[in-house]
Short mmCIF file of C-alpha atoms in Angstrom, two decimals:
data_model
loop_
_atom_site.label_atom_id
_atom_site.label_comp_id
_atom_site.label_asym_id
_atom_site.label_seq_id
_atom_site.Cartn_x
_atom_site.Cartn_y
_atom_site.Cartn_z
CA MET V 17 0.00 0.00 0.00
CA ASN V 18 1.34 3.40 -0.96
CA GLU V 19 1.42 5.49 2.24
CA THR V 20 1.23 9.25 1.85
CA LYS V 21 2.29 10.76 5.19
CA THR V 22 0.78 14.18 4.83
CA ILE V 23 -0.48 17.06 6.93
CA PHE V 24 -2.81 19.36 5.07
CA SER V 25 -0.62 22.36 5.71
CA GLU V 26 1.89 20.63 3.42
CA SER V 27 1.44 20.32 -0.31
CA GLN V 28 1.57 16.62 -1.17
CA ILE V 29 -1.49 14.41 -0.67
CA ASN V 30 -2.26 13.61 -4.30
CA VAL V 31 -4.90 16.36 -4.27
CA ASN V 32 -4.60 19.91 -5.35
CA LEU V 33 -4.48 22.33 -2.40
CA SER V 34 -3.91 25.77 -3.75
CA THR V 35 -5.69 28.33 -1.56
CA THR V 36 -4.81 29.70 1.88
CA THR V 37 -8.41 29.17 3.05
CA GLU V 38 -8.03 25.45 2.63
CA PHE V 39 -4.68 25.53 4.42
CA SER V 40 -6.03 27.44 7.45
CA MET V 41 -9.05 25.20 7.65
CA PHE V 42 -6.91 22.13 7.94
CA ARG V 43 -4.75 23.65 10.65
CA ALA V 44 -7.89 23.48 12.80
CA PRO V 45 -9.71 20.42 11.45
CA VAL V 46 -12.18 20.05 14.35
CA LEU V 47 -15.70 20.79 13.10
CA ARG V 48 -18.91 20.06 14.96
CA THR V 49 -21.29 19.08 12.14
CA ALA V 50 -21.07 17.20 8.86
CA GLU V 51 -22.61 20.18 7.08
CA ALA V 52 -19.83 22.49 8.31
CA CYS V 53 -17.26 19.89 7.36
CA PHE V 54 -18.42 19.49 3.73
CA LYS V 55 -18.81 23.25 3.39
CA ALA V 56 -15.21 23.72 4.52
CA LEU V 57 -13.93 20.93 2.27
CA GLY V 58 -15.60 22.27 -0.84
CA PRO V 59 -14.25 20.45 -3.91
CA LEU V 60 -11.95 18.37 -1.72
CA ALA V 61 -14.91 16.38 -0.41
CA HIS V 62 -15.32 14.49 -3.70
CA MET V 63 -12.49 13.98 -6.16
CA THR V 64 -13.09 12.70 -9.72
CA ASP V 65 -9.51 12.31 -10.88
CA GLY V 66 -8.97 8.57 -10.37
CA SER V 67 -10.12 6.37 -7.51
CA TYR V 68 -10.60 8.23 -4.21
CA CYS V 69 -12.19 7.70 -0.80
CA ARG V 70 -14.76 10.43 -0.33
CA GLY V 71 -14.36 13.18 2.27
CA VAL V 72 -16.00 12.39 5.62
CA TRP V 73 -16.70 13.86 9.05
CA ASP V 74 -15.97 11.31 11.78
CA THR V 75 -17.82 13.37 14.46
CA VAL V 76 -14.50 14.83 15.62
CA MET V 77 -12.41 15.83 12.61
CA CYS V 78 -13.05 16.68 9.00
CA TRP V 79 -11.22 14.50 6.47
CA PRO V 80 -10.87 15.35 2.75
CA ALA V 81 -10.99 12.84 -0.03
CA ALA V 82 -7.92 10.59 -0.23
CA LYS V 83 -6.38 8.68 -3.10
CA ALA V 84 -7.01 4.93 -3.07
CA GLY V 85 -4.26 2.92 -1.43
CA SER V 86 -2.96 5.78 0.69
CA VAL V 87 -2.82 6.84 4.35
CA ILE V 88 -3.89 10.36 5.16
CA ARG V 89 -2.68 12.09 8.34
CA LEU V 90 -3.87 15.20 10.17
CA PRO V 91 -2.78 16.94 13.39
CA CYS V 92 -4.58 15.63 16.45
CA PRO V 93 -7.52 17.71 17.71
CA PRO V 94 -6.87 19.95 20.75
CA LEU V 95 -9.03 17.91 23.10
CA PRO V 96 -8.34 16.80 26.72
CA GLY V 97 -5.79 14.01 26.92
CA LEU V 98 -4.61 14.38 23.30
CA ILE V 99 -1.23 15.65 22.13
CA LYS V 100 -2.04 18.11 19.36
CA GLU V 101 1.48 17.88 17.92
CA ASN V 102 0.91 14.19 17.10
CA LYS V 103 -1.01 12.85 14.10
CA ALA V 104 -4.26 10.97 13.62
CA TYR V 105 -4.71 8.97 10.42
CA LYS V 106 -7.21 7.15 8.20
CA ILE V 107 -6.53 4.39 5.68
CA CYS V 108 -8.07 4.55 2.21
CA GLY V 109 -8.32 1.08 0.67
CA PRO V 110 -7.33 0.16 -2.90
CA SER V 111 -10.96 0.20 -4.00
CA GLY V 112 -11.60 3.75 -2.79
CA LEU V 113 -13.31 2.76 0.50
CA TRP V 114 -12.25 3.71 4.03
CA GLU V 115 -10.85 0.92 6.20
CA THR V 116 -12.90 -0.06 9.26
CA ARG V 117 -11.61 -0.87 12.73
CA GLU V 118 -11.03 -4.43 11.54
CA LYS V 119 -7.91 -4.51 9.43
CA GLY V 120 -8.52 -5.38 5.76
CA VAL V 121 -12.27 -4.70 5.93
CA PHE V 122 -13.50 -1.59 4.06
CA THR V 123 -16.78 0.31 4.02
CA ASN V 124 -18.53 3.04 2.09
CA ASP V 125 -19.30 4.71 5.42
CA ILE V 126 -16.95 7.02 7.38
CA GLY V 127 -14.59 4.15 8.27
CA TYR V 128 -12.33 4.14 11.32
CA THR V 129 -10.00 6.95 12.43
CA HIS V 130 -6.84 5.95 14.28
CA TYR V 131 -6.51 8.37 17.22
CA THR V 132 -4.32 6.07 19.29
CA GLU V 133 -1.17 8.01 18.48
CA CYS V 134 -2.87 11.20 19.69
CA TYR V 135 -3.36 10.05 23.27
CA SER V 136 -0.89 10.88 25.98
CA LYS V 137 0.48 7.92 27.89
CA GLU V 138 -1.81 8.59 30.88
CA ALA V 139 -4.89 9.20 28.74
CA LEU V 140 -4.29 6.06 26.67
CA GLU V 141 -3.84 3.97 29.81
CA THR V 142 -7.10 5.33 31.20
CA TYR V 143 -8.95 4.76 27.94
CA MET V 144 -7.73 1.19 27.48
CA LYS V 145 -8.50 0.33 31.10
CA TYR V 146 -12.08 1.57 31.19
CA LEU V 147 -13.27 1.94 27.59
CA GLY V 148 -10.97 -0.26 25.51
CA ASN V 149 -12.43 -3.39 23.88
CA LYS V 150 -15.98 -2.46 24.89
CA THR V 151 -19.11 -2.09 22.81
CA LEU V 152 -20.73 1.27 22.23
CA ALA V 153 -23.50 0.42 24.71
CA GLU V 154 -20.97 -0.51 27.40
CA LYS V 155 -19.05 2.72 26.83
CA GLU V 156 -22.22 4.78 27.16
CA PHE V 157 -23.14 2.91 30.34
CA ILE V 158 -19.75 3.64 31.92
CA LYS V 159 -20.01 7.30 30.90
CA ASP V 160 -23.45 7.48 32.53
CA ILE V 161 -22.03 6.00 35.75
CA ILE V 162 -19.24 8.56 35.78
CA THR V 163 -21.65 11.44 35.12
CA THR V 164 -24.10 10.32 37.81
CA SER V 165 -21.40 9.75 40.42
CA ARG V 166 -19.88 13.16 39.64
CA THR V 167 -23.29 14.83 40.12
CA LEU V 168 -23.77 13.08 43.46
CA GLU V 169 -20.24 14.08 44.46
CA ILE V 170 -20.95 17.76 43.75
CA VAL V 171 -24.11 17.63 45.88
CA GLY V 172 -22.21 15.92 48.72
CA LEU V 173 -19.37 18.44 48.50
CA CYS V 174 -21.85 21.32 48.81
CA ILE V 175 -23.34 19.72 51.94
CA SER V 176 -19.87 19.16 53.40
CA LEU V 177 -18.90 22.75 52.63
CA ILE V 178 -21.92 24.12 54.48
CA THR V 179 -21.45 21.90 57.55
CA THR V 180 -17.71 22.60 57.84
CA ILE V 181 -18.30 26.37 57.62
CA ILE V 182 -20.94 26.14 60.37
CA SER V 183 -18.62 24.02 62.53
CA LEU V 184 -15.75 26.45 62.07
CA PHE V 185 -18.01 29.34 63.09
CA ILE V 186 -19.20 27.48 66.20
CA PHE V 187 -15.64 26.75 67.35
CA TRP V 188 -14.68 30.38 66.72
CA TYR V 189 -17.77 31.96 68.33
CA PHE V 190 -17.99 30.14 71.68
CA SER V 191 -15.18 31.01 74.08
CA THR V 192 -15.99 27.94 76.19
CA LEU V 193 -14.95 25.73 73.26
CA LYS V 194 -11.53 27.31 72.76
CA CYS V 195 -8.91 24.74 73.67
CA HIS V 196 -5.98 22.93 72.10
CA ARG V 197 -8.20 20.32 70.50
CA THR V 198 -10.55 22.79 68.81
CA ARG V 199 -7.59 24.88 67.68
CA ILE V 200 -6.37 21.87 65.70
CA HIS V 201 -9.93 21.20 64.52
CA LYS V 202 -10.19 24.75 63.16
CA ASN V 203 -7.06 24.37 61.04
CA LEU V 204 -8.38 21.09 59.66
CA PHE V 205 -11.74 22.70 58.86
CA VAL V 206 -10.08 25.64 57.09
CA ALA V 207 -8.05 23.25 54.93
CA MET V 208 -11.17 21.21 54.11
CA ILE V 209 -13.23 24.32 53.29
CA VAL V 210 -10.62 25.59 50.82
CA GLN V 211 -10.11 22.15 49.28
CA ILE V 212 -13.85 21.49 48.90
CA SER V 213 -14.44 24.96 47.45
CA MET V 214 -11.73 24.51 44.83
CA ARG V 215 -13.03 21.07 43.91
CA ILE V 216 -16.56 22.42 43.43
CA ILE V 217 -15.23 25.31 41.33
CA LEU V 218 -13.28 22.96 39.05
CA TYR V 219 -16.18 20.51 38.67
CA VAL V 220 -18.69 23.26 37.85
CA ASP V 221 -16.17 24.90 35.53
CA GLN V 222 -15.81 21.65 33.56
CA LEU V 223 -19.58 21.45 33.23
CA VAL V 224 -19.78 25.05 32.03
CA ALA V 225 -16.95 24.42 29.56
CA ARG V 226 -18.89 21.57 27.96
CA GLU V 227 -22.18 23.46 27.89
CA THR V 228 -20.95 26.85 26.64
CA GLY V 229 -18.05 25.80 24.43
CA GLY V 230 -19.80 22.74 23.08
CA LYS V 231 -18.85 19.08 23.23
CA ILE V 232 -16.87 17.01 20.76
CA ALA V 233 -16.94 13.26 21.38
CA GLY V 234 -18.26 14.01 24.87
CA ALA V 235 -15.33 16.28 25.82
CA ALA V 236 -15.13 20.06 26.05
CA SER V 237 -14.24 21.53 22.66
CA GLY V 238 -11.81 24.07 24.11
CA ASP V 239 -13.72 27.07 22.74
CA SER V 240 -15.10 28.36 26.06
CA ASN V 241 -13.51 31.04 28.22
CA THR V 242 -13.58 28.89 31.33
CA ILE V 243 -10.74 27.86 33.63
CA TYR V 244 -10.67 24.45 31.98
CA ASP V 245 -9.82 26.02 28.63
CA THR V 246 -7.35 28.59 29.97
CA PRO V 247 -3.71 27.42 29.77
CA ILE V 248 -1.49 27.81 32.84
CA PHE V 249 -4.35 29.08 35.03
CA CYS V 250 -5.97 25.64 34.94
CA GLU V 251 -2.70 23.96 35.93
CA ILE V 252 -2.21 26.48 38.76
CA LEU V 253 -5.66 25.70 40.12
CA TYR V 254 -5.01 21.95 40.05
CA SER V 255 -1.70 22.54 41.83
CA LEU V 256 -3.50 24.49 44.56
CA LEU V 257 -6.11 21.74 44.78
CA GLU V 258 -3.44 19.12 45.41
CA TYR V 259 -1.73 21.45 47.91
CA THR V 260 -4.91 21.90 49.96
CA LYS V 261 -5.56 18.17 49.77
CA THR V 262 -2.09 17.50 51.20
CA VAL V 263 -2.72 20.16 53.88
CA LYS V 264 -5.89 18.28 54.87
CA PHE V 265 -3.95 15.04 55.26
CA MET V 266 -1.22 16.73 57.29
CA TRP V 267 -3.71 18.22 59.73
CA MET V 268 -5.29 14.80 60.04
CA PHE V 269 -1.78 13.62 60.92
CA VAL V 270 -1.56 16.38 63.55
CA GLU V 271 -4.95 15.23 64.90
CA GLY V 272 -3.56 11.72 65.18
CA ILE V 273 -0.37 12.89 66.92
CA TYR V 274 -2.24 14.97 69.47
CA LEU V 275 -4.92 12.38 70.17
CA HIS V 276 -2.35 9.60 70.50
CA ASN V 277 -0.22 11.68 72.87
CA MET V 278 -3.22 12.61 75.03
CA ILE V 279 -4.45 9.03 75.42
CA ALA V 280 -1.58 6.62 74.88
CA VAL V 281 1.58 8.60 75.70
CA SER V 282 1.03 10.58 78.87
CA VAL V 283 4.56 11.98 78.86
CA PHE V 284 3.59 14.26 75.93
CA SER V 285 0.25 15.36 77.36
CA GLY V 286 1.40 18.94 78.05
CA LYS V 287 0.82 22.01 75.90
CA PRO V 288 1.42 21.16 72.23
CA ASN V 289 4.10 22.86 70.16
CA TYR V 290 2.11 24.77 67.57
CA VAL V 291 5.22 25.86 65.66
CA ILE V 292 5.81 22.21 64.78
CA PHE V 293 2.11 21.66 64.10
CA TYR V 294 1.86 24.64 61.72
CA THR V 295 5.06 23.59 59.96
CA ILE V 296 3.67 20.10 59.42
CA GLY V 297 0.18 21.29 58.50
CA TRP V 298 0.87 24.27 56.23
CA GLY V 299 4.61 24.37 55.46
CA PHE V 300 5.53 20.80 54.56
CA PRO V 301 2.75 20.52 51.88
CA VAL V 302 4.32 23.51 50.09
CA LEU V 303 7.57 21.58 49.62
CA LEU V 304 5.75 18.48 48.42
CA THR V 305 3.60 20.43 45.95
CA VAL V 306 6.58 22.32 44.50
CA ALA V 307 8.52 19.05 44.18
CA TRP V 308 5.59 17.64 42.19
CA VAL V 309 4.72 20.71 40.06
CA ILE V 310 8.22 21.34 38.68
CA PRO V 311 8.68 17.96 36.91
CA MET V 312 5.00 17.92 35.89
CA ALA V 313 5.36 21.30 34.17
CA ARG V 314 8.47 20.11 32.33
CA ILE V 315 7.22 16.81 30.94
CA ASN V 316 3.44 17.22 30.70
CA THR V 317 2.23 19.30 27.74
CA ILE V 318 -1.38 18.10 27.92
CA ARG V 319 -4.03 20.73 28.56
CA CYS V 320 -4.93 20.93 32.23
CA TRP V 321 -2.61 17.97 32.91
CA PHE V 322 -5.35 15.57 31.85
CA GLY V 323 -5.01 12.19 33.54
CA TYR V 324 -2.16 13.35 35.80
CA TYR V 325 -3.24 10.84 38.44
CA MET V 326 -2.07 8.08 36.13
CA ASN V 327 1.41 9.63 35.96
CA PRO V 328 3.98 8.05 38.32
CA LEU V 329 4.97 11.56 39.46
CA ILE V 330 1.75 11.70 41.48
CA TRP V 331 3.45 9.55 44.12
CA ILE V 332 5.57 12.57 45.08
CA ILE V 333 2.48 13.87 46.87
CA GLU V 334 0.42 10.69 47.10
CA GLY V 335 3.21 8.76 48.86
CA PRO V 336 3.33 11.04 51.93
CA ARG V 337 -0.48 10.96 52.12
CA ALA V 338 -0.42 7.16 52.16
CA ALA V 339 2.31 7.32 54.84
CA VAL V 340 0.12 9.64 56.93
CA MET V 341 -2.78 7.17 56.75
CA ALA V 342 -0.44 4.29 57.70
CA VAL V 343 0.87 6.17 60.75
CA ASN V 344 -2.65 7.24 61.73
CA LEU V 345 -3.73 3.61 61.47
CA PHE V 346 -0.97 2.72 63.94
CA PHE V 347 -2.17 5.54 66.22
CA LEU V 348 -5.74 4.23 66.03
CA LEU V 349 -4.74 0.66 66.85
CA ASN V 350 -2.64 1.84 69.78
CA ILE V 351 -5.45 4.06 71.06
CA ILE V 352 -7.89 1.15 70.87
CA ARG V 353 -5.34 -1.01 72.71
CA VAL V 354 -5.12 1.55 75.54
CA LEU V 355 -8.90 1.89 75.69
CA VAL V 356 -9.36 -1.88 75.90
CA MET V 357 -6.75 -2.10 78.68
CA LYS V 358 -8.48 0.62 80.68
CA LEU V 359 -11.89 -0.92 80.08
CA ARG V 360 -10.66 -4.26 81.42
CA GLU V 361 -9.79 -2.51 84.67
CA SER V 362 -13.33 -1.15 84.92
CA GLU V 363 -16.43 -2.94 86.16
CA THR V 364 -18.31 -2.97 82.85
CA ASN V 365 -19.23 -6.23 81.15
CA GLU V 366 -17.47 -7.57 78.08
CA ALA V 367 -20.24 -6.55 75.65
CA ASP V 368 -20.07 -2.92 76.79
CA LYS V 369 -16.29 -2.97 76.55
CA LEU V 370 -16.42 -4.22 72.97
CA ARG V 371 -19.13 -1.73 72.04
CA LYS V 372 -17.17 1.21 73.42
CA ALA V 373 -13.96 0.14 71.70
CA VAL V 374 -15.72 -0.30 68.34
CA LYS V 375 -17.51 3.03 68.78
CA ALA V 376 -14.20 4.80 69.44
CA ALA V 377 -12.65 3.22 66.34
CA ILE V 378 -15.57 4.19 64.08
CA VAL V 379 -15.60 7.75 65.41
CA LEU V 380 -11.88 8.19 64.78
CA LEU V 381 -11.84 6.74 61.24
CA PRO V 382 -12.87 9.91 59.32
CA LEU V 383 -10.88 12.27 61.55
CA LEU V 384 -7.66 10.36 60.88
CA GLY V 385 -8.40 10.14 57.14
CA LEU V 386 -8.45 6.35 57.08
CA THR V 387 -11.49 6.24 54.78
CA ASN V 388 -9.18 7.49 52.01
CA PHE V 389 -7.63 4.02 51.82
CA VAL V 390 -10.67 2.98 49.78
CA ILE V 391 -10.25 5.92 47.39
CA MET V 392 -6.61 4.98 46.72
CA LEU V 393 -7.58 1.51 45.53
CA GLU V 394 -7.60 0.84 41.80
CA PRO V 395 -11.05 0.09 40.34
CA ASP V 396 -11.68 -2.88 38.10
CA GLY V 397 -12.15 -1.52 34.60
CA HIS V 398 -13.31 -4.82 33.08
CA ASP V 399 -16.27 -5.58 35.38
CA TRP V 400 -18.82 -2.76 35.13
CA VAL V 401 -20.55 -3.90 38.36
CA LYS V 402 -17.35 -3.55 40.36
CA PHE V 403 -16.63 -0.28 38.61
CA SER V 404 -20.09 1.04 39.52
CA VAL V 405 -19.65 0.08 43.17
CA TYR V 406 -16.21 1.66 43.28
CA SER V 407 -17.33 4.85 41.52
CA PHE V 408 -20.33 5.50 43.77
CA SER V 409 -18.60 4.49 47.01
CA THR V 410 -15.51 6.63 46.40
CA SER V 411 -17.66 9.59 45.35
CA PHE V 412 -19.69 9.22 48.54
CA LEU V 413 -16.63 8.94 50.80
CA ASN V 414 -14.83 11.78 49.10
CA ALA V 415 -17.85 14.11 49.18
CA SER V 416 -19.14 13.31 52.68
CA GLU V 417 -15.82 13.43 54.56
CA GLY V 418 -16.34 17.02 55.70
CA PHE V 419 -19.93 16.32 56.69
CA PHE V 420 -19.11 13.33 58.88
CA ILE V 421 -16.17 15.05 60.59
CA SER V 422 -18.39 18.07 61.34
CA LEU V 423 -21.20 15.81 62.54
CA LEU V 424 -19.06 13.67 64.87
CA TYR V 425 -16.74 16.34 66.25
CA CYS V 426 -19.03 19.35 66.36
CA PHE V 427 -22.78 18.77 66.13
CA LEU V 428 -22.85 15.53 68.18
CA ASN V 429 -20.28 16.73 70.72
CA GLY V 430 -21.70 17.23 74.22
CA GLU V 431 -19.76 20.44 74.89
CA VAL V 432 -21.00 21.99 71.66
CA GLN V 433 -24.58 20.95 72.34
CA ASN V 434 -24.43 22.44 75.85
CA ALA V 435 -23.00 25.69 74.51
CA LEU V 436 -25.75 25.93 71.89
CA ARG V 437 -28.40 25.04 74.48
CA ARG V 438 -27.16 27.76 76.84
CA LEU V 439 -27.23 30.27 74.00
CA VAL V 440 -30.81 29.36 73.05
CA ILE V 441 -32.07 29.48 76.66
CA ARG V 442 -30.26 32.76 77.31
CA HIS V 443 -31.83 34.44 74.29
CA THR V 444 -35.21 32.92 75.13
CA ALA V 445 -34.95 34.35 78.65
CA TYR V 446 -34.09 37.82 77.38
CA TYR V 447 -36.99 37.76 74.92
CA ALA V 448 -39.34 36.59 77.67
CA THR V 449 -38.09 39.40 79.94
CA ASP V 450 -38.68 42.00 77.24
CA ILE V 451 -42.20 40.69 76.66
CA SER V 452 -42.94 40.70 80.41
CA ALA V 453 -41.60 44.24 80.79
CA ALA V 454 -43.66 45.46 77.85
CA ALA V 455 -46.80 43.82 79.24
CA TRP V 456 -46.13 45.36 82.67
CA ARG V 457 -45.80 48.82 81.14
CA VAL V 458 -49.08 48.39 79.27
CA ASN V 459 -50.82 47.18 82.44
CA THR V 460 -49.39 50.07 84.50
CA THR V 461 -50.47 52.58 81.86
CA LYS V 462 -54.02 51.24 81.92
CA LYS V 463 -54.19 51.45 85.71
CA SER V 464 -52.77 54.95 85.78
CA ASN V 465 -55.35 56.09 83.23
CA GLN V 466 -58.07 55.00 85.65
CA THR V 467 -56.98 57.42 88.44
CA VAL V 468 -59.02 60.40 89.51
CA ASN V 469 -59.44 63.09 86.89
CA GLY V 470 -57.35 60.99 84.48
CA GLU V 471 -54.03 61.87 86.23
CA PRO V 472 -51.79 59.06 87.57
CA SER V 473 -50.84 59.17 91.21
CA GLU V 474 -47.28 60.18 92.08
CA SER V 475 -46.60 56.88 93.84
CA GLU V 476 -47.60 54.65 90.96
CA VAL V 477 -45.07 55.83 88.41
CA PRO V 478 -41.89 54.98 90.32
CA HIS V 479 -43.59 51.85 91.63
CA SER V 480 -44.16 50.62 88.07
CA ARG V 481 -40.54 51.35 87.05
CA PHE V 482 -39.03 49.53 90.03
CA SER V 483 -41.40 46.61 89.45
CA VAL V 484 -40.26 46.23 85.85
CA ILE V 485 -36.60 46.19 86.90
CA PHE V 486 -37.28 43.74 89.71
CA LYS V 487 -39.27 41.37 87.50
CA ALA V 488 -36.57 41.46 84.80
CA ARG V 489 -33.84 40.52 87.28
CA HIS V 490 -36.05 37.85 88.82
CA SER V 491 -36.75 36.40 85.37
CA ARG V 492 -33.02 36.23 84.51
CA ARG V 493 -32.19 34.49 87.77
CA GLN V 494 -34.99 32.01 87.24
CA SER V 495 -33.73 31.37 83.68
CA SER V 496 -30.26 30.64 85.05
CA ARG V 497 -31.70 28.15 87.54
CA ASP V 498 -33.76 26.55 84.75
CA LEU V 499 -30.64 26.33 82.59
CA GLY V 500 -28.76 24.54 85.35
CA SER V 501 -31.59 22.10 85.86
CA VAL V 502 -31.80 21.37 82.13
CA LEU V 503 -28.07 20.89 81.60
CA GLY V 504 -27.39 19.35 84.98
CA PRO V 505 -23.92 18.81 86.36
CA ARG V 506 -21.13 17.84 83.96
CA SER V 507 -21.58 14.11 84.09
CA MET V 508 -19.25 11.80 82.23
CA SER V 509 -21.52 8.78 82.47
CA ASP V 510 -21.61 8.50 78.69
CA VAL V 511 -17.81 8.04 78.56
CA PRO V 512 -15.90 4.88 79.44
CA ASP V 513 -14.78 4.79 83.08
CA LEU V 514 -11.11 5.34 82.37
CA PRO V 515 -8.42 6.80 84.62
CA ASP V 516 -7.41 10.46 84.50
CA ILE V 517 -5.56 9.97 81.22
CA VAL V 518 -8.92 10.16 79.38
CA THR V 519 -11.41 12.21 81.34
CA CYS V 520 -13.40 13.91 78.61
CA ARG V 521 -15.48 13.17 75.58
CA THR V 522 -14.22 11.50 72.46
CA ASP V 523 -12.74 14.67 70.95
CA LEU V 524 -11.08 15.81 74.21
CA MET V 525 -12.60 19.26 74.40
CA CYS V 526 -12.26 19.74 78.14
CA GLU V 527 -8.51 20.05 78.34
CA GLU V 528 -6.53 23.18 79.14
CA LYS V 529 -8.06 26.33 77.64
CA VAL V 530 -5.94 28.48 75.33
#
C-alpha cells in the first residue's frame, strides 16, 4: 500500500491544495457538524480524478478525499488528553473505500480513524483500562455511571462545605470551646473548606466548559472562556487543589499525633508545640507540591494535565499521604489497645467494653483520614458492576468526609450541644423578659389612666418602674436556675470509666483552655 504521510498544511497528498483558506481550515480540522465539514472541504470532499475515498466527518475531525491505497494524516484535535502535535490517520483502501476498525475490511461509510497516536500515555492507559475493547452500549453505560457519580459528588461536597463552615463558626464563636483540641480542629476545617471549594469550582467549571463551548466526542471543545480552557491558570488551580488536599492530610496527621499523645503517651500530654504543628500542616505541603509541580510542568504538555493521576509523578504527593494514613492507622490501633486495657480494669461487662472500643474506632476513622484508603484503591475496569460500586462508594466517601467530621466532632459533641443550648435558653430568657416588661408597662399605663381626673398618682409611676426592673432581674435568675436544671452537672456517664488519662469526651474538648 502506498502510504502518503501528509499534513494538510503541506502540499503533497495527491490532491490539489492551492488556496490559503483550505490551508487554514486544515490547521484546525475540528468541526462540529457534517454540514460544516463538507462546506469547509468544498471540492476536496469528492475527487473525480482517479479512484478516491470520499471526504468524511468522523464526528471529531473533517477528512478530505484521499487517493485509493494511501494513508492520510492530520494533526490531532486539541481535546483533553490528546497531544495536538501528534497525528491521527485514516486508511483509504485500494478500491476507494475507508478501512474499518477491523484490518482489511473496508466500508462506504466514514470508516475508522486511528486516534491512538494522539493520546498521551496517561490518557491512553485510562482509555484502554475503562473503555478499551468495549461495545458502544458498554461505553455509554460507563459514561453514565461517571456522570451520575460526579453529580452526586458535587451535591455531597456542597453539603460538606456548608457543615464545615458552620462548625468552624461554632468553634470560633464560643469562648468555652476554645482549647488545644478545637484549635487543631479549626485548622483542619479551614483546609477542608478551601479544598472542597476549589473542587466544586473545578467541577462546575468543567460542566460550564462543555455546555458553553460545546462538546466534541463528549469532551469540552476548548472554545469556552472557562478555567478548563485557559492554559497555565488551569494547571495552577489543580496545583493548589493538590496542595490543599495535602494540607488536609497533614492536619489529620496532627490530629492523630495529638490524640495519640493525650491518650496513649502521657509523657507528651502537656501544651502542644504549635510551631511544629503549623510547619507540618501548612509548610511541609508547600515543599511536596513544588517538588511535584516542577517535573510535571516540564514533561506534561497536555491541557490541564489531563489524567495526571495516572502519571507516576503523582506519588511525590500521594506517597506522603499514604504514609500519613499508615501512621494514623498505627495511632488508632494503639489508642484502641489503651482503651481496651483501661476498660478491662473497669467494672463494665465484656459486651459494653467491645461496644465502646468499636464506637471509638468508628468515630476516629474519618478524623484520621483512614477512609481514604478505599479511594486509593484501583477500580476494576473490566467488570462494570465492580466499577459502579467503586465509583459511587468513592464519590460518597470523598464528598461526605467534611460532613461526617463536622457531625461527629461538632454537632454531636456534648460540649458543643451544651454551649448551643445555653445560647438558646439565654436568648429565650431575654426575649421573655422583654415581653414581660412590655406587658407590665401596658398594664401600668391602663391602671394609671383609671386614676381620679385621668391623672396618675405620684406613687404609681416609680412603683411601676421599680417593678419592671425587679421582675426582669427575677426572670433572669430564674432562667439561670432553669438552665442549670436542664443541663445538669457535667456528668461523664456517657464516657468509658477510664483513669485520669482520658477524662473527657471523644474529641477531648475539656482540656486546658488556650
